Coordinates of C-alpha atoms in Angstrom, one line a residue:
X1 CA 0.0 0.0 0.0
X2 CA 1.5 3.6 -1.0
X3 CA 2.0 5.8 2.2
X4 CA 0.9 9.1 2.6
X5 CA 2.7 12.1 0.3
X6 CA 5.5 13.8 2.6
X7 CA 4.4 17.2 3.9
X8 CA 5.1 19.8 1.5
X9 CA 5.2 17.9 -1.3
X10 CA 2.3 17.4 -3.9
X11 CA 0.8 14.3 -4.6
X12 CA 1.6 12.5 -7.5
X13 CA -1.2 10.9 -10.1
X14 CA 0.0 7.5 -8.4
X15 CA -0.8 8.6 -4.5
X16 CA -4.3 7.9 -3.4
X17 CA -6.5 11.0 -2.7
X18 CA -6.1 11.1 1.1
X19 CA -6.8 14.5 1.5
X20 CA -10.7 13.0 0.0
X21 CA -10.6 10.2 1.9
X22 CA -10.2 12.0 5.7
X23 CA -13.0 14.7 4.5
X24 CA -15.4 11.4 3.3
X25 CA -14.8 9.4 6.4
X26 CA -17.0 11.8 8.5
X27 CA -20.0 11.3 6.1
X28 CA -19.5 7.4 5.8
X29 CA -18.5 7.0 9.3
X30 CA -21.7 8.5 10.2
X31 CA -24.1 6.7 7.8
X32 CA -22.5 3.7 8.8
X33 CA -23.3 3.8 12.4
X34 CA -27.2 5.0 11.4
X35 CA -27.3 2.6 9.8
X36 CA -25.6 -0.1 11.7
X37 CA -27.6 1.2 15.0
X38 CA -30.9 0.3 13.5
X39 CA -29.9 -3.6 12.5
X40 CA -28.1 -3.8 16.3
X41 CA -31.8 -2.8 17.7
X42 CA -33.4 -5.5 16.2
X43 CA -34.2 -7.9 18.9
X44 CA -32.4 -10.8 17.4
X45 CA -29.3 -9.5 17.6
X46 CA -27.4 -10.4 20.5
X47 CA -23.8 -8.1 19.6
X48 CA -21.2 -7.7 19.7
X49 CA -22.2 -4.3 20.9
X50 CA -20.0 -1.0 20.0
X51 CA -18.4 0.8 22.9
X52 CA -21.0 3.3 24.1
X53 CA -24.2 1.7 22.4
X54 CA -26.1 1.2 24.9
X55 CA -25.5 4.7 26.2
X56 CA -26.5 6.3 22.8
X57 CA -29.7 3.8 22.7
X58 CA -31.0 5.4 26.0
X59 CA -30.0 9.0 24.9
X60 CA -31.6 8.6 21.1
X61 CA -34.5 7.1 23.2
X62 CA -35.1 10.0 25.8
X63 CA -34.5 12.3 23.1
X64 CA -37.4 10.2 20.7
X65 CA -39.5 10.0 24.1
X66 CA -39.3 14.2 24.8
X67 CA -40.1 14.7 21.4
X68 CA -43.0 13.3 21.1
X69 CA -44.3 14.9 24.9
X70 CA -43.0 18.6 24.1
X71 CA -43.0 20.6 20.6
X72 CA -39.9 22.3 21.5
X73 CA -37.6 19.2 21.7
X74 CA -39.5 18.2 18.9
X75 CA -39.1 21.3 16.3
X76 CA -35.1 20.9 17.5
X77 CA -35.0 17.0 17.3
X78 CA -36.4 17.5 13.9
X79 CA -34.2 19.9 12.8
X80 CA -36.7 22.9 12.2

């Protein structure tokens, strides 16, 4: 695997486009764990668990539960 282009210099046709791939990592990273969060609620799943699941379950669920109790939390939670 090619390393990383040497500060300063440019990159090369050759070099992967790392500068693309730390910018796109946030985006993927981020759909993956949506995503991934849904299948480990399914009730058939047993884990492994991710570090800090469970906590983020019970925080995405308070935050779900105030929503639907108080239109404030709501119009934030939904992004209005």
């Amino acid at each position: 695997m090619p390393s990383a282009p040497t500060s300063g210099s440019d990159p090369g046709p050759q070099d992967p486009a790392w500068e693309y791939f730390r910018l796109a990592e946030a985006v993927v990273n981020g759909a993956w764990q949506l995503s991934t969060a849904a299948d480990l609620a399914q009730p058939h799943v047993t884990g492994p668990y991710p570090r800090g699941y469970r906590v983020q379950k019970w925080v995405a669920d308070k935050l779900t539960e105030a929503s639907v109790l108080d239109s404030t939390v709501n119009a934030q939670y939904m992004g209005a």
